[in-house]
XYZ file of C-alpha atoms in Angstrom:
138
model
C 0.000 0.000 0.000
C 1.259 3.486 -0.800
C 0.846 4.806 2.758
C 2.918 1.992 4.272
C 5.637 2.754 1.719
C 5.939 6.217 3.273
C 7.333 4.625 6.422
C 10.036 2.860 4.447
C 11.164 5.720 2.184
C 12.112 8.774 4.213
C 12.939 11.030 1.241
C 11.456 14.503 1.340
C 10.078 14.204 -2.202
C 8.274 10.950 -1.526
C 7.102 12.205 1.850
C 5.730 15.337 0.245
C 3.794 13.266 -2.307
C 2.230 11.102 0.405
C 1.582 14.206 2.522
C -0.155 15.696 -0.509
C -2.345 12.611 -0.845
C -3.258 12.765 2.827
C -3.960 16.458 2.486
C -6.242 15.684 -0.454
C -8.222 13.192 1.653
C -8.552 15.713 4.479
C -9.459 18.380 1.948
C -12.310 16.283 0.590
C -13.751 16.082 4.105
C -13.195 19.830 4.512
C -14.805 20.830 1.198
C -17.802 18.517 1.505
C -18.534 19.866 4.977
C -17.943 23.456 3.849
C -20.490 22.972 1.082
C -23.024 21.425 3.480
C -22.504 24.150 6.108
C -22.966 26.899 3.515
C -26.086 25.126 2.229
C -27.683 25.339 5.689
C -26.861 29.031 5.915
C -23.827 29.196 8.206
C -21.647 32.307 8.037
C -18.837 31.742 5.499
C -15.955 32.162 7.961
C -17.627 29.954 10.602
C -18.428 27.300 8.003
C -14.824 27.345 6.777
C -13.472 27.041 10.333
C -15.728 24.116 11.283
C -15.042 22.230 8.058
C -11.316 22.828 8.426
C -11.378 21.411 11.964
C -12.873 18.153 10.734
C -10.206 17.943 8.038
C -7.508 18.431 10.683
C -8.706 15.378 12.596
C -8.515 13.257 9.445
C -5.067 14.674 8.664
C -3.640 13.795 12.109
C -4.854 10.214 11.967
C -3.390 9.617 8.513
C -0.168 11.637 8.597
C 1.050 10.608 12.059
C 0.741 6.957 11.034
C 2.264 7.260 7.573
C 4.411 10.081 6.242
C 5.599 11.204 9.679
C 5.615 7.740 11.294
C 9.426 7.698 11.582
C 9.428 10.956 13.526
C 6.323 10.232 15.563
C 6.682 9.407 19.219
C 5.444 6.104 20.596
C 1.769 5.969 21.479
C 1.188 7.227 25.001
C 4.654 8.777 25.280
C 5.281 12.362 26.333
C 6.833 12.961 22.906
C 3.631 11.801 21.188
C 1.501 14.029 23.447
C 3.781 16.972 22.625
C 3.447 16.208 18.915
C -0.345 16.120 19.174
C -0.260 19.479 20.929
C 2.077 20.986 18.319
C 0.064 19.432 15.476
C -3.064 21.041 16.913
C -1.228 24.357 17.231
C -0.080 24.108 13.616
C -3.678 23.392 12.650
C -4.626 26.653 14.337
C -2.133 28.401 12.057
C -3.843 26.785 9.074
C -7.254 27.590 10.512
C -6.217 31.219 10.903
C -4.945 31.349 7.331
C -8.140 29.731 6.053
C -10.524 31.840 8.108
C -8.831 35.139 7.281
C -8.596 34.425 3.557
C -12.167 33.111 3.264
C -13.556 35.940 5.403
C -11.628 38.552 3.426
C -12.677 36.982 0.145
C -16.334 36.979 1.213
C -16.079 40.653 2.225
C -14.721 41.393 -1.262
C -17.686 39.521 -2.793
C -15.528 36.649 -4.046
C -17.116 33.259 -4.352
C -16.298 31.568 -1.046
C -14.924 28.553 -2.897
C -12.417 30.704 -4.806
C -11.170 32.191 -1.540
C -11.013 28.678 -0.085
C -8.838 27.490 -2.988
C -6.375 30.302 -2.331
C -6.358 29.432 1.369
C -5.728 25.760 0.567
C -2.507 26.479 -1.300
C -1.119 28.869 1.277
C -2.109 26.669 4.211
C -0.687 23.510 2.587
C 2.747 25.075 2.122
C 2.869 26.627 5.586
C 1.785 23.457 7.379
C 4.105 21.131 5.445
C 7.073 23.235 6.561
C 5.910 23.484 10.184
C 5.143 19.795 10.496
C 8.191 18.480 8.648
C 10.744 20.739 10.326
C 9.365 21.256 13.821
C 6.777 18.694 14.834
C 7.984 15.443 13.284
C 11.682 16.139 12.799
C 13.602 12.907 13.296
């Protein structure tokens, strides 16, 4: 399976590809929920924040067990708890990026989905760097 291969090949390029695949899975959760939340009339920024939070949960489960498995602490260890805390903090950075960009885009009368696409690219790059260099550094 491609995700188990991530544990065996530590290269940055391969890791980035697998991280991208995981991000895509989390993004699907995020976008589907964003669409549903907007359909029921939630405020654009609130809808984006809630959908993003669900995507973060999916991302932790997949990335800590695959692309960052070599750098992840053992289950139940203080290192693993610290990584969960830092992962959550990094998610707040991404949430901030997403919320600000979507909120700003909505205030400029952009389609919320266009603003979300911009936020996706910026958030992806920022979080890859934070997680690779600071949270799961081996």
